[in-house]
Amino acid sequence: MSSSIPSRVNLIDVGPRDGLQNEKTPVPAAVKIELVHRLQQAGLREIEVTSYVSPKWVPQMADNHEVMAGIARASGVAYSVLTPNIKGYEAAVLDRPDEIVVFGSASEAFSQRNINCSIAESIERFAPVVEAAMAAGIRVRGAMSCTVGCPYEGEIAPERVAYLAGLLKGIGVQRVDVADTIGVGTPRKVQRAIEATLQHFGIDEVSGHFHDTYGQALSNTLAALEMGVWNYQSSVAGLGGCPYAKGATGNVATEDVVYMLQGMGIETGIDLDKLIDAGAYISDFLGRKPNSRAANALLTKRGG
């Protein structure tokens, strides 16, 4: 194995927020809370719990206060939330998140369609959020969407990724996610996007966030590992998708990433059996199988 591949990887499960936000079936707060509990019991040390956006636009996250208040917080676990503007931040800070997440796009067209403003305008909107969070001692992560491809613009040049990373660094964001939002990335394209991001952030401040629309998420994870990236977002049971990208499937399943990493001898601190049970729990509630090949294979093996 290449010496640049990390011996340990940190996974940030985004299932409770990014995974569930577009589900049409209402998911009660109690189910979301139980999912968070099961994830932390499985060994996840970072969980993206909810978002503070208008319930008009994302009704699934309208119970953000109830969910955050209901979590029995575990020592050593960080709970992050998405805050799109200062109003969202002011609501979020009441619930004592460990980290807030702001988001920008490397695609101008996607930025306009997603949050109705340009990239530069989105950064202006996030600047007071970042400033307030930093003053309160809350960490800040920046999610960079469409870093390799956009449903409206097509392929995204690495220079656009570097531009966005520089803007986020300029307002004080501490770490960033390089997200293949619509799952069109392939290993070299992902590596170029990460290389562009590394112009402004160190390797410890960069994470990979890959969707599996074309079955490339694990290959892209391996490509990022070869560059030394050791932080990744994934979603239990492969929950999620992108409402602005037709046909985009969910985030790569946490179960599949853990299975691959364990097979490579890379430590995650995650109990795969407990993780599979967490994925089965939320999938059973939603009335479908987990969107994870590893989980479904191992669940079948258990039954057999």
XYZ file of C-alpha atoms in Angstrom:
304
model
C 0.000 0.000 0.000
C 1.267 3.473 -0.835
C 2.950 5.253 2.071
C 0.782 8.312 1.391
C -2.413 6.389 2.194
C -3.451 7.218 5.758
C -3.496 4.471 8.377
C -6.648 5.908 9.954
C -9.705 7.595 8.439
C -12.343 9.794 10.045
C -15.871 9.447 8.690
C -18.525 12.130 9.082
C -21.956 10.564 8.701
C -24.340 13.007 7.038
C -27.312 10.645 6.915
C -29.480 12.351 9.531
C -29.252 15.677 7.679
C -28.131 15.355 4.064
C -29.525 11.849 3.813
C -33.012 12.551 5.122
C -33.634 16.144 4.062
C -35.245 15.265 0.727
C -37.241 12.245 1.893
C -40.904 12.729 1.083
C -41.937 10.468 3.946
C -41.986 12.552 7.157
C -39.443 11.145 9.589
C -40.388 11.836 13.230
C -37.846 13.494 15.499
C -37.735 10.376 17.655
C -36.581 8.276 14.692
C -33.887 10.810 13.779
C -32.683 10.902 17.372
C -32.518 7.115 17.520
C -30.560 7.079 14.259
C -28.009 9.506 15.711
C -27.748 7.341 18.840
C -27.184 4.202 16.775
C -24.516 5.933 14.690
C -22.578 7.095 17.722
C -22.924 3.651 19.314
C -21.412 2.219 16.122
C -18.346 4.421 16.630
C -19.039 7.491 14.478
C -17.282 10.483 16.018
C -18.759 13.142 13.732
C -22.426 13.293 12.786
C -24.190 15.926 10.693
C -27.506 16.096 12.500
C -29.844 18.692 10.999
C -30.152 22.058 9.273
C -31.632 25.432 10.123
C -33.358 26.406 6.921
C -36.870 27.595 6.254
C -39.347 24.716 6.773
C -41.079 26.050 3.672
C -38.124 24.835 1.601
C -37.008 21.826 3.655
C -39.961 20.638 5.761
C -38.088 17.491 6.821
C -35.737 19.616 8.959
C -38.455 21.660 10.688
C -37.889 19.673 13.909
C -34.236 20.761 14.234
C -34.590 22.085 17.806
C -36.425 18.964 18.964
C -33.826 16.650 17.433
C -30.823 18.498 18.854
C -32.462 18.706 22.300
C -33.290 14.994 22.271
C -29.804 13.657 21.562
C -27.978 12.056 24.471
C -24.605 13.483 23.584
C -21.683 11.100 23.810
C -18.230 12.136 24.910
C -15.870 12.612 21.995
C -18.642 12.953 19.393
C -19.017 16.193 17.412
C -22.466 17.234 16.204
C -22.632 19.528 13.171
C -25.536 21.443 11.621
C -26.102 23.303 8.363
C -26.757 27.059 8.583
C -27.458 28.940 5.319
C -27.538 32.462 6.742
C -27.286 34.502 9.940
C -30.926 33.832 10.815
C -30.256 30.110 10.612
C -27.133 30.497 12.704
C -28.999 32.419 15.421
C -31.482 29.547 15.651
C -28.758 26.908 15.568
C -26.538 28.407 18.263
C -29.322 27.902 20.813
C -28.848 24.149 20.363
C -25.085 24.179 21.026
C -23.693 22.551 17.865
C -20.002 21.683 17.827
C -19.656 22.795 14.221
C -21.695 24.734 11.715
C -21.586 24.088 7.990
C -21.924 26.745 5.308
C -22.096 25.796 1.658
C -21.027 27.212 -1.663
C -20.875 25.938 -5.211
C -18.035 25.879 -7.710
C -20.731 26.354 -10.379
C -22.375 29.748 -10.860
C -25.464 28.166 -12.423
C -25.875 25.703 -9.556
C -25.461 28.499 -7.004
C -28.236 30.469 -8.675
C -30.572 27.475 -8.882
C -29.797 26.205 -5.368
C -29.658 29.388 -3.254
C -30.693 32.113 -5.734
C -27.459 34.082 -5.671
C -24.006 34.143 -7.240
C -20.981 32.461 -5.696
C -19.590 35.803 -4.551
C -22.947 36.799 -3.056
C -23.172 33.501 -1.187
C -19.794 34.179 0.420
C -20.974 37.631 1.512
C -24.002 35.961 3.081
C -21.856 33.426 4.924
C -19.201 35.856 6.197
C -21.204 37.103 9.226
C -22.206 33.514 10.022
C -18.570 32.423 10.113
C -17.583 35.464 12.160
C -20.329 34.830 14.722
C -19.509 31.131 15.005
C -15.807 31.767 15.474
C -16.533 34.349 18.166
C -18.667 31.761 19.956
C -15.955 29.101 19.738
C -17.899 26.979 17.236
C -15.948 25.336 14.422
C -16.842 26.112 10.799
C -16.791 23.770 7.815
C -17.458 24.777 4.230
C -19.227 22.355 1.898
C -18.084 22.926 -1.702
C -20.644 21.474 -4.102
C -20.281 20.617 -7.787
C -16.483 20.467 -7.653
C -16.202 18.171 -10.684
C -19.505 18.482 -12.492
C -22.728 20.475 -12.572
C -26.168 19.469 -13.939
C -26.395 22.856 -15.683
C -22.816 23.733 -16.673
C -21.309 20.294 -17.209
C -17.674 19.724 -16.260
C -16.213 22.146 -13.710
C -12.642 23.359 -14.170
C -10.272 22.983 -11.197
C -9.707 26.745 -11.325
C -13.330 27.245 -10.257
C -12.756 24.970 -7.277
C -9.633 26.900 -6.293
C -11.596 30.152 -6.582
C -14.312 28.911 -4.225
C -11.792 27.435 -1.774
C -9.968 30.762 -1.677
C -13.166 32.667 -0.965
C -14.083 30.312 1.878
C -10.597 30.528 3.344
C -10.830 34.302 3.125
C -13.864 34.484 5.413
C -12.345 32.186 8.013
C -13.742 28.746 7.165
C -11.524 26.163 8.886
C -12.014 23.102 6.698
C -13.818 22.195 3.498
C -15.569 19.310 1.776
C -14.760 18.569 -1.855
C -18.158 17.305 -2.992
C -19.049 15.474 -6.181
C -22.664 16.508 -5.735
C -24.100 14.731 -8.770
C -21.755 11.744 -8.800
C -20.181 12.305 -12.213
C -16.602 12.393 -10.964
C -13.901 9.906 -11.847
C -10.614 9.446 -9.954
C -8.396 11.870 -11.882
C -11.086 14.563 -11.963
C -11.548 14.216 -8.225
C -7.805 14.417 -7.654
C -7.616 17.616 -9.705
C -10.418 19.137 -7.622
C -8.578 18.183 -4.430
C -5.296 19.563 -5.793
C -7.074 22.866 -6.469
C -8.458 22.922 -2.933
C -5.010 22.236 -1.476
C -3.889 25.596 -2.843
C -5.768 27.125 0.099
C -6.278 24.382 2.697
C -3.962 21.796 4.218
C -4.534 18.072 3.758
C -5.916 17.795 7.311
C -8.526 20.447 6.453
C -9.912 18.723 3.342
C -12.544 16.001 3.173
C -14.093 14.029 0.334
C -17.844 13.856 -0.241
C -18.776 11.507 -3.075
C -22.081 10.437 -4.586
C -22.448 7.120 -6.382
C -24.601 7.992 -9.412
C -22.205 6.289 -11.852
C -20.762 3.789 -9.373
C -17.547 5.780 -8.919
C -17.772 6.801 -5.259
C -15.468 4.107 -3.850
C -12.981 4.578 -6.699
C -12.988 8.298 -5.994
C -12.496 7.624 -2.293
C -9.462 5.490 -3.104
C -8.105 8.232 -5.377
C -8.429 10.722 -2.525
C -6.836 8.291 -0.074
C -3.822 8.052 -2.388
C -3.396 11.808 -1.955
C -3.440 11.497 1.827
C -7.006 12.693 2.426
C -8.234 11.088 5.651
C -11.595 12.813 6.269
C -14.732 11.796 4.364
C -18.469 12.367 4.437
C -20.709 9.389 3.857
C -24.314 8.514 4.582
C -25.598 5.489 6.449
C -27.588 3.189 4.138
C -26.617 5.435 1.207
C -29.378 7.892 2.073
C -29.729 11.133 0.184
C -29.425 12.692 -3.215
C -29.547 16.106 -4.771
C -32.950 17.673 -5.570
C -31.374 19.939 -8.195
C -29.631 17.125 -10.067
C -31.953 14.752 -11.895
C -30.962 11.127 -11.378
C -28.303 11.856 -8.762
C -28.259 9.030 -6.252
C -27.357 9.210 -2.626
C -24.085 9.798 -0.909
C -21.791 6.815 -0.821
C -22.989 4.448 1.896
C -20.989 4.595 5.104
C -21.204 0.786 5.287
C -19.512 0.418 1.877
C -16.722 2.839 2.785
C -16.065 1.116 6.116
C -16.036 -2.313 4.467
C -13.467 -1.113 1.920
C -11.302 0.610 4.522
C -11.328 -2.387 6.827
C -10.272 -4.569 3.914
C -7.338 -2.205 3.333
C -6.283 -2.392 6.977
C -7.241 1.249 7.613
C -8.613 2.054 11.066
C -11.975 3.825 11.374
C -13.019 3.074 14.946
C -16.387 1.922 13.586
C -18.132 -1.350 14.393
C -19.436 -2.491 10.995
C -22.125 -4.764 12.466
C -23.583 -1.944 14.574
C -23.358 0.411 11.610
C -25.288 -2.053 9.440
C -27.948 -2.285 12.145
C -28.248 1.535 12.143
C -28.712 1.526 8.375
C -31.264 -1.277 8.564
C -33.160 0.654 11.245
C -33.689 3.783 9.143
C -34.226 1.770 5.941
C -36.938 -0.303 7.616
C -38.682 2.890 8.673
C -38.521 4.217 5.095
C -39.769 0.898 3.741
C -36.806 -0.091 1.607
C -33.482 -1.890 1.654
C -30.284 -0.003 2.485
C -28.648 1.498 -0.601
C -25.433 -0.316 0.303
C -24.054 -3.407 -1.366
C -21.961 -4.324 1.653
C -24.874 -3.935 4.065
C -27.276 -5.961 1.941
C -24.716 -8.720 1.353
C -23.891 -8.989 5.047
C -27.551 -8.818 6.081
C -28.279 -11.665 3.637
C -25.366 -13.639 5.047
C -26.721 -13.161 8.573
C -30.117 -14.420 7.477
C -28.574 -17.416 5.756
